[in-house]
Coordinates of N, CA, C and O in Angstrom, one line a residue:
M21 N 104.4 -97.7 -94.6 CA 103.7 -97.5 -95.9 C 104.6 -97.8 -97.0 O 105.8 -97.4 -97.1
K22 N 104.1 -98.5 -98.0 CA 104.9 -98.9 -99.2 C 104.6 -98.0 -100.3 O 103.4 -97.7 -100.6
L23 N 105.6 -97.5 -101.0 CA 105.4 -96.6 -102.1 C 105.4 -97.4 -103.4 O 106.1 -98.3 -103.6
K24 N 104.5 -97.0 -104.3 CA 104.4 -97.6 -105.6 C 105.2 -96.7 -106.5 O 105.0 -95.5 -106.6
M25 N 106.1 -97.4 -107.2 CA 107.0 -96.6 -108.2 C 106.7 -97.2 -109.6 O 106.6 -98.4 -109.8
T26 N 106.7 -96.3 -110.5 CA 106.6 -96.6 -111.9 C 107.8 -96.2 -112.7 O 108.3 -95.0 -112.5
K27 N 108.4 -97.1 -113.5 CA 109.6 -96.7 -114.2 C 109.3 -95.7 -115.3 O 108.2 -95.7 -116.0
S28 N 110.1 -94.7 -115.4 CA 109.9 -93.6 -116.4 C 110.2 -94.1 -117.8 O 111.0 -95.0 -118.0
S29 N 109.5 -93.5 -118.7 CA 109.7 -93.8 -120.1 C 110.9 -93.0 -120.7 O 111.3 -93.2 -121.8
G30 N 111.4 -92.1 -119.9 CA 112.5 -91.2 -120.3 C 112.0 -89.8 -120.8 O 112.7 -89.0 -121.1
N31 N 110.6 -89.7 -120.8 CA 110.0 -88.4 -121.2 C 108.9 -88.1 -120.2 O 107.9 -88.7 -120.2
V32 N 109.2 -87.1 -119.3 CA 108.3 -86.8 -118.3 C 106.9 -86.4 -118.8 O 105.9 -86.7 -118.2
F33 N 106.9 -85.8 -120.0 CA 105.6 -85.3 -120.5 C 104.8 -86.5 -120.9 O 103.6 -86.6 -120.8
R34 N 105.4 -87.6 -121.5 CA 104.7 -88.8 -121.8 C 104.2 -89.5 -120.5 O 103.1 -90.0 -120.5
D35 N 105.1 -89.5 -119.5 CA 104.7 -90.1 -118.2 C 103.5 -89.5 -117.6 O 102.8 -90.2 -116.9
I36 N 103.3 -88.2 -117.8 CA 102.2 -87.5 -117.1 C 100.9 -87.5 -118.0 O 99.9 -86.9 -117.6
G37 N 101.0 -88.1 -119.2 CA 99.8 -88.3 -120.0 C 99.7 -87.6 -121.3 O 98.6 -87.8 -122.0
F38 N 100.7 -86.9 -121.7 CA 100.6 -86.2 -123.0 C 100.7 -87.3 -124.1 O 101.4 -88.3 -124.0
P39 N 100.0 -87.1 -125.3 CA 100.2 -88.0 -126.4 C 101.6 -88.0 -126.8 O 102.4 -87.1 -126.7
R40 N 102.1 -89.2 -127.4 CA 103.5 -89.4 -127.8 C 104.1 -88.2 -128.6 O 105.1 -87.7 -128.2
E41 N 103.4 -87.8 -129.6 CA 103.9 -86.8 -130.5 C 104.1 -85.4 -129.7 O 105.1 -84.8 -129.8
E42 N 103.1 -85.1 -129.0 CA 103.1 -83.8 -128.2 C 104.2 -83.9 -127.2 O 104.9 -82.9 -126.9
A43 N 104.3 -85.0 -126.5 CA 105.4 -85.2 -125.5 C 106.8 -85.0 -126.1 O 107.6 -84.4 -125.4
E44 N 107.0 -85.5 -127.3 CA 108.3 -85.4 -127.9 C 108.6 -83.9 -128.2 O 109.7 -83.4 -127.9
H45 N 107.6 -83.2 -128.7 CA 107.8 -81.7 -129.0 C 108.1 -81.0 -127.7 O 108.9 -80.1 -127.6
L46 N 107.3 -81.3 -126.6 CA 107.5 -80.6 -125.3 C 108.9 -80.9 -124.8 O 109.5 -80.0 -124.2
L47 N 109.3 -82.1 -124.9 CA 110.7 -82.5 -124.4 C 111.8 -81.7 -125.1 O 112.7 -81.2 -124.5
V48 N 111.7 -81.6 -126.4 CA 112.7 -80.8 -127.2 C 112.6 -79.4 -126.7 O 113.7 -78.8 -126.5
R49 N 111.4 -78.8 -126.6 CA 111.3 -77.4 -126.2 C 111.9 -77.2 -124.8 O 112.5 -76.2 -124.5
A50 N 111.6 -78.1 -123.9 CA 112.1 -78.0 -122.6 C 113.6 -78.0 -122.5 O 114.2 -77.2 -121.8
D51 N 114.2 -79.0 -123.3 CA 115.6 -79.0 -123.3 C 116.3 -77.8 -123.9 O 117.3 -77.3 -123.3
L52 N 115.7 -77.2 -124.9 CA 116.2 -76.0 -125.5 C 116.0 -74.8 -124.5 O 117.0 -74.0 -124.3
M53 N 114.9 -74.7 -123.8 CA 114.6 -73.7 -122.9 C 115.6 -73.7 -121.7 O 116.2 -72.7 -121.3
I54 N 115.9 -74.9 -121.2 CA 116.9 -75.1 -120.1 C 118.2 -74.6 -120.6 O 118.9 -73.9 -119.8
Q55 N 118.6 -74.8 -121.8 CA 119.9 -74.4 -122.3 C 120.0 -72.8 -122.3 O 121.0 -72.2 -122.0
V56 N 118.9 -72.2 -122.8 CA 118.9 -70.7 -122.8 C 119.0 -70.2 -121.4 O 119.8 -69.3 -121.1
Q57 N 118.2 -70.8 -120.5 CA 118.3 -70.4 -119.1 C 119.7 -70.5 -118.5 O 120.1 -69.6 -117.8
K58 N 120.3 -71.6 -118.8 CA 121.7 -71.9 -118.3 C 122.7 -70.8 -118.8 O 123.5 -70.4 -118.0
L59 N 122.5 -70.5 -120.1 CA 123.5 -69.5 -120.6 C 123.2 -68.1 -120.0 O 124.2 -67.4 -119.7
I60 N 122.0 -67.7 -119.8 CA 121.7 -66.4 -119.2 C 122.2 -66.4 -117.8 O 122.9 -65.5 -117.4
T61 N 122.0 -67.5 -117.1 CA 122.4 -67.6 -115.7 C 124.0 -67.6 -115.5 O 124.5 -66.9 -114.7
S62 N 124.6 -68.4 -116.4 CA 126.1 -68.6 -116.3 C 126.8 -67.3 -116.6 O 127.9 -67.0 -116.1
R63 N 126.1 -66.4 -117.5 CA 126.7 -65.1 -117.8 C 126.3 -64.0 -116.8 O 126.7 -62.9 -117.0
R64 N 125.5 -64.4 -115.9 CA 125.0 -63.5 -114.8 C 124.4 -62.3 -115.5 O 124.5 -61.2 -115.0
L65 N 123.6 -62.5 -116.5 CA 122.9 -61.4 -117.2 C 121.6 -61.1 -116.4 O 120.9 -61.9 -116.0
K66 N 121.4 -59.8 -116.2 CA 120.1 -59.3 -115.7 C 119.1 -59.4 -116.8 O 119.5 -59.5 -118.0
Q67 N 117.8 -59.4 -116.5 CA 116.8 -59.6 -117.5 C 116.9 -58.5 -118.6 O 116.7 -58.8 -119.8
K68 N 117.1 -57.3 -118.2 CA 117.2 -56.2 -119.2 C 118.4 -56.4 -120.2 O 118.2 -56.2 -121.4
A69 N 119.5 -56.8 -119.7 CA 120.7 -57.1 -120.5 C 120.4 -58.3 -121.4 O 120.8 -58.2 -122.6
A70 N 119.8 -59.3 -120.9 CA 119.5 -60.5 -121.7 C 118.5 -60.1 -122.8 O 118.7 -60.6 -123.9
A71 N 117.5 -59.3 -122.5 CA 116.5 -58.9 -123.5 C 117.2 -58.2 -124.6 O 116.9 -58.4 -125.8
K72 N 118.2 -57.3 -124.3 CA 118.9 -56.6 -125.4 C 119.7 -57.6 -126.3 O 119.6 -57.5 -127.5
I73 N 120.4 -58.5 -125.7 CA 121.1 -59.5 -126.5 C 120.2 -60.4 -127.3 O 120.5 -60.6 -128.5
L74 N 119.1 -60.7 -126.7 CA 118.1 -61.7 -127.4 C 117.2 -61.0 -128.4 O 116.5 -61.6 -129.2
G75 N 117.1 -59.7 -128.3 CA 116.3 -58.9 -129.2 C 114.8 -59.1 -128.9 O 113.9 -59.1 -129.7
V76 N 114.5 -59.2 -127.6 CA 113.1 -59.4 -127.1 C 112.9 -58.4 -125.9 O 113.9 -57.7 -125.5
T77 N 111.7 -58.3 -125.4 CA 111.4 -57.5 -124.3 C 111.8 -58.2 -123.0 O 112.0 -59.4 -122.9
Q78 N 112.0 -57.3 -121.9 CA 112.3 -57.9 -120.6 C 111.2 -58.8 -120.1 O 111.5 -59.9 -119.5
P79 N 109.9 -58.5 -120.3 CA 108.9 -59.5 -119.9 C 109.0 -60.8 -120.6 O 108.7 -61.9 -120.0
R80 N 109.4 -60.8 -121.8 CA 109.6 -62.1 -122.6 C 110.8 -62.9 -121.9 O 110.7 -64.1 -121.8
V81 N 111.8 -62.2 -121.5 CA 112.9 -62.9 -120.8 C 112.4 -63.5 -119.5 O 112.7 -64.6 -119.1
S82 N 111.5 -62.7 -118.8 CA 110.9 -63.2 -117.6 C 110.1 -64.5 -117.8 O 110.3 -65.4 -117.0
D83 N 109.3 -64.5 -118.9 CA 108.6 -65.7 -119.2 C 109.5 -66.9 -119.5 O 109.3 -68.0 -119.0
L84 N 110.6 -66.6 -120.1 CA 111.6 -67.6 -120.4 C 112.2 -68.2 -119.1 O 112.3 -69.4 -119.0
L85 N 112.6 -67.3 -118.3 CA 113.3 -67.8 -117.0 C 112.3 -68.4 -116.1 O 112.7 -69.2 -115.2
R86 N 111.0 -68.1 -116.2 CA 110.0 -68.8 -115.4 C 109.5 -70.1 -116.0 O 108.7 -70.8 -115.4
G87 N 110.1 -70.5 -117.1 CA 109.8 -71.8 -117.7 C 108.4 -71.8 -118.4 O 107.8 -72.9 -118.5
R88 N 108.0 -70.7 -118.9 CA 106.7 -70.7 -119.6 C 106.8 -71.3 -121.0 O 106.8 -70.7 -122.0
I89 N 107.0 -72.6 -121.0 CA 107.3 -73.4 -122.2 C 106.1 -73.2 -123.3 O 106.4 -73.2 -124.5
D90 N 104.9 -72.9 -122.8 CA 103.8 -72.8 -123.7 C 103.9 -71.5 -124.6 O 103.2 -71.4 -125.6
L91 N 104.8 -70.6 -124.2 CA 104.9 -69.3 -124.9 C 106.0 -69.3 -126.0 O 106.3 -68.3 -126.6
F92 N 106.8 -70.4 -126.1 CA 108.0 -70.4 -126.9 C 107.9 -71.6 -127.9 O 107.8 -72.8 -127.4
S93 N 108.1 -71.4 -129.2 CA 108.2 -72.4 -130.1 C 109.6 -73.0 -130.2 O 110.6 -72.3 -129.7
T94 N 109.8 -74.1 -130.8 CA 111.1 -74.7 -131.0 C 112.0 -73.7 -131.8 O 113.2 -73.4 -131.4
D95 N 111.4 -73.1 -132.9 CA 112.2 -72.2 -133.7 C 112.6 -70.9 -132.9 O 113.8 -70.5 -133.0
A96 N 111.7 -70.4 -132.1 CA 112.0 -69.2 -131.2 C 113.2 -69.5 -130.3 O 114.1 -68.7 -130.1
L97 N 113.2 -70.7 -129.7 CA 114.2 -71.1 -128.7 C 115.6 -71.3 -129.4 O 116.6 -70.9 -128.9
I98 N 115.5 -71.8 -130.6 CA 116.8 -72.0 -131.4 C 117.3 -70.6 -131.7 O 118.5 -70.4 -131.6
D99 N 116.5 -69.7 -132.1 CA 116.9 -68.3 -132.4 C 117.5 -67.7 -131.2 O 118.6 -67.0 -131.3
L100 N 116.9 -67.9 -130.1 CA 117.5 -67.3 -128.8 C 118.9 -67.9 -128.5 O 119.8 -67.1 -128.1
L101 N 119.0 -69.2 -128.7 CA 120.3 -69.8 -128.4 C 121.4 -69.3 -129.4 O 122.5 -69.0 -129.0
A102 N 121.0 -69.1 -130.7 CA 121.9 -68.6 -131.7 C 122.4 -67.1 -131.3 O 123.5 -66.8 -131.4
R103 N 121.4 -66.3 -130.8 CA 121.8 -65.0 -130.4 C 122.7 -65.0 -129.2 O 123.4 -64.0 -129.0
L104 N 122.7 -66.0 -128.4 CA 123.6 -66.2 -127.3 C 124.9 -66.8 -127.7 O 125.8 -67.1 -126.9
G105 N 125.1 -67.1 -129.0 CA 126.3 -67.7 -129.5 C 126.4 -69.2 -129.4 O 127.5 -69.7 -129.7
A106 N 125.3 -69.8 -129.2 CA 125.3 -71.3 -129.1 C 125.1 -71.9 -130.5 O 124.4 -71.3 -131.3
E107 N 125.6 -73.1 -130.6 CA 125.4 -73.9 -131.9 C 124.4 -75.0 -131.5 O 124.7 -75.7 -130.5
V108 N 123.3 -75.1 -132.2 CA 122.3 -76.1 -131.9 C 122.4 -77.3 -132.9 O 122.3 -77.0 -134.1
R109 N 122.4 -78.5 -132.5 CA 122.4 -79.7 -133.3 C 121.4 -80.6 -132.8 O 121.2 -80.8 -131.5
L110 N 120.7 -81.3 -133.6 CA 119.7 -82.3 -133.3 C 120.2 -83.7 -133.3 O 120.9 -84.0 -134.3
K111 N 119.9 -84.5 -132.3 CA 120.3 -85.9 -132.3 C 119.0 -86.7 -132.3 O 118.2 -86.5 -131.5
V112 N 118.9 -87.6 -133.3 CA 117.7 -88.5 -133.4 C 118.1 -89.9 -133.0 O 119.1 -90.4 -133.5
K113 N 117.4 -90.4 -132.1 CA 117.6 -91.8 -131.6 C 116.4 -92.6 -132.0 O 115.3 -92.3 -131.6
V114 N 116.7 -93.7 -132.7 CA 115.6 -94.6 -133.1 C 115.4 -95.6 -132.1 O 116.3 -96.3 -131.7
R115 N 114.1 -95.7 -131.6 CA 113.8 -96.8 -130.6 C 113.2 -98.0 -131.2 O 112.6 -97.9 -132.3
P116 N 113.4 -99.1 -130.6 CA 112.7 -100.3 -131.2 C 111.2 -100.1 -131.2 O 110.6 -99.3 -130.4
A117 N 110.6 -100.7 -132.2 CA 109.1 -100.6 -132.3 C 108.4 -101.0 -131.1 O 108.7 -102.0 -130.5
A118 N 107.4 -100.2 -130.7 CA 106.7 -100.5 -129.4 C 105.4 -101.2 -129.7 O 104.7 -101.1 -130.7

């Protein structure tokens, strides 16, 4: 059996059919969420301890760790990263016109 492969655009959300603008927003939020998850995990924080540091409830931390991207805005994720002591910088890459 021969597999059909399609080259990725570099944005999984675009690849699965989201409109370009929404896909960009989702990718940024996903990247931010992954960083929050990594910081919580690397510090071996329990959900209750993470909630206290982040100033949110434990169920909110659970949503975060389960990847519920639909429940978190870009601003909220940046705030969480700041509460964890992270510095967030945005990098813009201009692509050739499509």
